[in-house]
């Protein structure tokens, strides 16, 4: 045998020696498989808020209706963030090792369909809260549609 064969055999034995399986004890449970969070959630929920007093109308009843609508739109925005993610753009300016400005911009874009209004609730005296729910199957469909459109844009 030459030196190369001996070294190769020694490395192979060291490699195989490190790969042993440890049997489970009788009372020991198998670890649960790791699944993505989206797979475990039956419905995705989002909550939106709006203040009544800042709505641009003189009639208090109309202000309440506008706040309900604004809280619903905020909840839809929150659902879109969960389904599609959020685009972040950040810009930091540093001079003489001191931060001069720090700007962030967030953007959400997407289509949400099939959302169900779970509740519209007054919170305190001047705020409305709207909660929406979206079925897991619809979430998968929306993501698949988004990814197919994203793939079409890249080829153009």
PDB file of C-alpha atoms in Angstrom:
ATOM      1  CA  UNK A   1       0.000   0.000   0.000  1.00  0.00           C
ATOM      2  CA  UNK A   2       1.213   3.476  -0.777  1.00  0.00           C
ATOM      3  CA  UNK A   3       0.881   6.565   1.418  1.00  0.00           C
ATOM      4  CA  UNK A   4      -2.072   7.992  -0.576  1.00  0.00           C
ATOM      5  CA  UNK A   5      -4.138   4.840  -0.043  1.00  0.00           C
ATOM      6  CA  UNK A   6      -3.377   4.797   3.674  1.00  0.00           C
ATOM      7  CA  UNK A   7      -4.284   8.485   4.082  1.00  0.00           C
ATOM      8  CA  UNK A   8      -7.498   8.045   2.075  1.00  0.00           C
ATOM      9  CA  UNK A   9      -8.543   5.020   4.126  1.00  0.00           C
ATOM     10  CA  UNK A  10      -7.743   6.816   7.391  1.00  0.00           C
ATOM     11  CA  UNK A  11      -9.806   9.866   6.380  1.00  0.00           C
ATOM     12  CA  UNK A  12     -12.699   7.638   5.334  1.00  0.00           C
ATOM     13  CA  UNK A  13     -12.645   5.808   8.684  1.00  0.00           C
ATOM     14  CA  UNK A  14     -12.530   9.134  10.593  1.00  0.00           C
ATOM     15  CA  UNK A  15     -15.445  10.478   8.551  1.00  0.00           C
ATOM     16  CA  UNK A  16     -17.577   7.364   9.001  1.00  0.00           C
ATOM     17  CA  UNK A  17     -16.679   7.113  12.681  1.00  0.00           C
ATOM     18  CA  UNK A  18     -18.165  10.556  13.285  1.00  0.00           C
ATOM     19  CA  UNK A  19     -21.533   9.520  11.809  1.00  0.00           C
ATOM     20  CA  UNK A  20     -23.327   7.463  14.403  1.00  0.00           C
ATOM     21  CA  UNK A  21     -27.010   7.360  15.154  1.00  0.00           C
ATOM     22  CA  UNK A  22     -28.281   7.641  18.703  1.00  0.00           C
ATOM     23  CA  UNK A  23     -31.370   5.525  19.412  1.00  0.00           C
ATOM     24  CA  UNK A  24     -34.288   7.164  21.223  1.00  0.00           C
ATOM     25  CA  UNK A  25     -35.087   6.068  24.749  1.00  0.00           C
ATOM     26  CA  UNK A  26     -38.458   4.416  25.329  1.00  0.00           C
ATOM     27  CA  UNK A  27     -39.947   7.495  27.020  1.00  0.00           C
ATOM     28  CA  UNK A  28     -38.252  10.041  24.731  1.00  0.00           C
ATOM     29  CA  UNK A  29     -40.416  11.723  22.070  1.00  0.00           C
ATOM     30  CA  UNK A  30     -39.257  12.504  18.570  1.00  0.00           C
ATOM     31  CA  UNK A  31     -38.672  16.214  17.974  1.00  0.00           C
ATOM     32  CA  UNK A  32     -41.476  17.908  16.088  1.00  0.00           C
ATOM     33  CA  UNK A  33     -40.626  18.853  12.490  1.00  0.00           C
ATOM     34  CA  UNK A  34     -40.028  22.543  11.900  1.00  0.00           C
ATOM     35  CA  UNK A  35     -42.738  24.051   9.685  1.00  0.00           C
ATOM     36  CA  UNK A  36     -43.052  27.622   8.479  1.00  0.00           C
ATOM     37  CA  UNK A  37     -45.308  29.790  10.631  1.00  0.00           C
ATOM     38  CA  UNK A  38     -47.710  30.359   7.710  1.00  0.00           C
ATOM     39  CA  UNK A  39     -48.327  26.610   7.471  1.00  0.00           C
ATOM     40  CA  UNK A  40     -49.485  26.441  11.106  1.00  0.00           C
ATOM     41  CA  UNK A  41     -51.848  29.410  10.981  1.00  0.00           C
ATOM     42  CA  UNK A  42     -55.400  28.658   9.865  1.00  0.00           C
ATOM     43  CA  UNK A  43     -56.355  32.289   9.269  1.00  0.00           C
ATOM     44  CA  UNK A  44     -54.226  35.382   9.001  1.00  0.00           C
ATOM     45  CA  UNK A  45     -55.609  38.353  10.936  1.00  0.00           C
ATOM     46  CA  UNK A  46     -54.809  42.052  10.849  1.00  0.00           C
ATOM     47  CA  UNK A  47     -56.031  45.013  12.853  1.00  0.00           C
ATOM     48  CA  UNK A  48     -56.315  48.628  11.749  1.00  0.00           C
ATOM     49  CA  UNK A  49     -56.960  51.806  13.715  1.00  0.00           C
ATOM     50  CA  UNK A  50     -58.262  55.311  12.960  1.00  0.00           C
ATOM     51  CA  UNK A  51     -58.973  58.361  15.081  1.00  0.00           C
ATOM     52  CA  UNK A  52     -62.446  59.908  14.758  1.00  0.00           C
ATOM     53  CA  UNK A  53     -61.522  63.501  15.625  1.00  0.00           C
ATOM     54  CA  UNK A  54     -58.997  63.950  12.807  1.00  0.00           C
ATOM     55  CA  UNK A  55     -61.449  62.989  10.039  1.00  0.00           C
ATOM     56  CA  UNK A  56     -62.079  65.876   7.671  1.00  0.00           C
ATOM     57  CA  UNK A  57     -65.777  66.581   8.187  1.00  0.00           C
ATOM     58  CA  UNK A  58     -67.888  68.828  10.444  1.00  0.00           C
ATOM     59  CA  UNK A  59     -70.658  66.286  11.079  1.00  0.00           C
ATOM     60  CA  UNK A  60     -69.694  63.907  13.963  1.00  0.00           C
ATOM     61  CA  UNK A  61     -71.645  61.009  12.464  1.00  0.00           C
ATOM     62  CA  UNK A  62     -69.792  61.406   9.168  1.00  0.00           C
ATOM     63  CA  UNK A  63     -66.486  61.567  11.067  1.00  0.00           C
ATOM     64  CA  UNK A  64     -67.307  58.225  12.727  1.00  0.00           C
ATOM     65  CA  UNK A  65     -68.132  56.624   9.374  1.00  0.00           C
ATOM     66  CA  UNK A  66     -64.919  57.980   7.869  1.00  0.00           C
ATOM     67  CA  UNK A  67     -62.918  56.643  10.831  1.00  0.00           C
ATOM     68  CA  UNK A  68     -64.480  53.198  10.377  1.00  0.00           C
ATOM     69  CA  UNK A  69     -63.509  53.270   6.706  1.00  0.00           C
ATOM     70  CA  UNK A  70     -59.970  54.454   7.524  1.00  0.00           C
ATOM     71  CA  UNK A  71     -59.506  51.729  10.147  1.00  0.00           C
ATOM     72  CA  UNK A  72     -60.648  49.123   7.617  1.00  0.00           C
ATOM     73  CA  UNK A  73     -58.127  50.411   5.053  1.00  0.00           C
ATOM     74  CA  UNK A  74     -55.402  50.311   7.705  1.00  0.00           C
ATOM     75  CA  UNK A  75     -56.295  46.673   8.425  1.00  0.00           C
ATOM     76  CA  UNK A  76     -56.101  45.866   4.674  1.00  0.00           C
ATOM     77  CA  UNK A  77     -52.664  47.521   4.575  1.00  0.00           C
ATOM     78  CA  UNK A  78     -51.591  45.350   7.488  1.00  0.00           C
ATOM     79  CA  UNK A  79     -52.826  42.216   5.685  1.00  0.00           C
ATOM     80  CA  UNK A  80     -50.900  43.222   2.555  1.00  0.00           C
ATOM     81  CA  UNK A  81     -47.746  43.612   4.662  1.00  0.00           C
ATOM     82  CA  UNK A  82     -48.197  40.089   6.019  1.00  0.00           C
ATOM     83  CA  UNK A  83     -48.940  38.512   2.634  1.00  0.00           C
ATOM     84  CA  UNK A  84     -46.416  40.330   0.419  1.00  0.00           C
ATOM     85  CA  UNK A  85     -43.907  41.824   2.811  1.00  0.00           C
ATOM     86  CA  UNK A  86     -42.880  45.420   3.012  1.00  0.00           C
ATOM     87  CA  UNK A  87     -40.443  47.318   0.792  1.00  0.00           C
ATOM     88  CA  UNK A  88     -38.076  49.413   2.890  1.00  0.00           C
ATOM     89  CA  UNK A  89     -35.837  52.163   1.562  1.00  0.00           C
ATOM     90  CA  UNK A  90     -33.350  53.674   3.984  1.00  0.00           C
ATOM     91  CA  UNK A  91     -30.812  56.451   3.548  1.00  0.00           C
ATOM     92  CA  UNK A  92     -28.318  57.548   6.188  1.00  0.00           C
ATOM     93  CA  UNK A  93     -25.933  60.482   5.796  1.00  0.00           C
ATOM     94  CA  UNK A  94     -22.835  60.591   8.006  1.00  0.00           C
ATOM     95  CA  UNK A  95     -20.331  63.442   8.192  1.00  0.00           C
ATOM     96  CA  UNK A  96     -17.331  63.510  10.521  1.00  0.00           C
ATOM     97  CA  UNK A  97     -18.542  60.209  12.032  1.00  0.00           C
ATOM     98  CA  UNK A  98     -21.824  61.838  13.127  1.00  0.00           C
ATOM     99  CA  UNK A  99     -25.223  60.895  11.703  1.00  0.00           C
ATOM    100  CA  UNK A 100     -26.522  63.964   9.894  1.00  0.00           C
ATOM    101  CA  UNK A 101     -29.789  62.462   8.640  1.00  0.00           C
ATOM    102  CA  UNK A 102     -31.518  59.101   8.761  1.00  0.00           C
ATOM    103  CA  UNK A 103     -34.503  58.606   6.440  1.00  0.00           C
ATOM    104  CA  UNK A 104     -36.735  55.569   6.093  1.00  0.00           C
ATOM    105  CA  UNK A 105     -39.518  54.980   3.611  1.00  0.00           C
ATOM    106  CA  UNK A 106     -41.838  51.988   3.635  1.00  0.00           C
ATOM    107  CA  UNK A 107     -44.025  50.813   0.776  1.00  0.00           C
ATOM    108  CA  UNK A 108     -46.605  48.054   0.576  1.00  0.00           C
ATOM    109  CA  UNK A 109     -48.201  46.982  -2.676  1.00  0.00           C
ATOM    110  CA  UNK A 110     -50.505  44.090  -3.416  1.00  0.00           C
ATOM    111  CA  UNK A 111     -54.008  42.797  -3.968  1.00  0.00           C
ATOM    112  CA  UNK A 112     -56.097  41.412  -1.126  1.00  0.00           C
ATOM    113  CA  UNK A 113     -59.314  39.549  -1.843  1.00  0.00           C
ATOM    114  CA  UNK A 114     -61.468  37.310   0.294  1.00  0.00           C
ATOM    115  CA  UNK A 115     -60.840  39.117   3.581  1.00  0.00           C
ATOM    116  CA  UNK A 116     -63.619  38.876   6.138  1.00  0.00           C
ATOM    117  CA  UNK A 117     -64.435  41.630   8.625  1.00  0.00           C
ATOM    118  CA  UNK A 118     -64.182  40.044  12.071  1.00  0.00           C
ATOM    119  CA  UNK A 119     -65.046  43.133  14.091  1.00  0.00           C
ATOM    120  CA  UNK A 120     -65.374  46.908  14.024  1.00  0.00           C
ATOM    121  CA  UNK A 121     -65.081  48.200  17.567  1.00  0.00           C
ATOM    122  CA  UNK A 122     -64.849  51.642  19.148  1.00  0.00           C
ATOM    123  CA  UNK A 123     -61.722  51.899  21.306  1.00  0.00           C
ATOM    124  CA  UNK A 124     -61.858  54.586  23.911  1.00  0.00           C
ATOM    125  CA  UNK A 125     -63.823  57.671  22.950  1.00  0.00           C
ATOM    126  CA  UNK A 126     -62.049  58.715  19.763  1.00  0.00           C
ATOM    127  CA  UNK A 127     -60.749  55.614  17.935  1.00  0.00           C
ATOM    128  CA  UNK A 128     -62.109  52.732  15.870  1.00  0.00           C
ATOM    129  CA  UNK A 129     -60.472  49.325  15.553  1.00  0.00           C
ATOM    130  CA  UNK A 130     -61.199  46.990  12.630  1.00  0.00           C
ATOM    131  CA  UNK A 131     -60.021  43.376  12.525  1.00  0.00           C
ATOM    132  CA  UNK A 132     -59.921  41.413   9.258  1.00  0.00           C
ATOM    133  CA  UNK A 133     -59.294  37.727   8.701  1.00  0.00           C
ATOM    134  CA  UNK A 134     -57.888  36.003   5.612  1.00  0.00           C
ATOM    135  CA  UNK A 135     -58.072  32.244   5.014  1.00  0.00           C
ATOM    136  CA  UNK A 136     -54.742  30.414   4.686  1.00  0.00           C
ATOM    137  CA  UNK A 137     -55.734  29.034   1.271  1.00  0.00           C
ATOM    138  CA  UNK A 138     -56.360  32.546  -0.039  1.00  0.00           C
ATOM    139  CA  UNK A 139     -52.957  33.638   1.311  1.00  0.00           C
ATOM    140  CA  UNK A 140     -51.272  30.857  -0.677  1.00  0.00           C
ATOM    141  CA  UNK A 141     -53.222  31.822  -3.810  1.00  0.00           C
ATOM    142  CA  UNK A 142     -52.295  35.503  -3.435  1.00  0.00           C
ATOM    143  CA  UNK A 143     -48.612  34.667  -2.967  1.00  0.00           C
ATOM    144  CA  UNK A 144     -48.618  32.324  -5.966  1.00  0.00           C
ATOM    145  CA  UNK A 145     -50.256  35.002  -8.122  1.00  0.00           C
ATOM    146  CA  UNK A 146     -47.721  37.575  -6.926  1.00  0.00           C
ATOM    147  CA  UNK A 147     -44.751  35.303  -7.614  1.00  0.00           C
ATOM    148  CA  UNK A 148     -46.029  34.443 -11.098  1.00  0.00           C
ATOM    149  CA  UNK A 149     -46.400  38.153 -11.904  1.00  0.00           C
ATOM    150  CA  UNK A 150     -42.979  38.865 -10.454  1.00  0.00           C
ATOM    151  CA  UNK A 151     -41.473  36.171 -12.684  1.00  0.00           C
ATOM    152  CA  UNK A 152     -43.205  37.702 -15.732  1.00  0.00           C
ATOM    153  CA  UNK A 153     -41.714  41.126 -14.985  1.00  0.00           C
ATOM    154  CA  UNK A 154     -38.174  39.737 -14.787  1.00  0.00           C
ATOM    155  CA  UNK A 155     -38.354  38.121 -18.221  1.00  0.00           C
ATOM    156  CA  UNK A 156     -39.554  41.300 -19.945  1.00  0.00           C
TER     157      UNK A 156
END
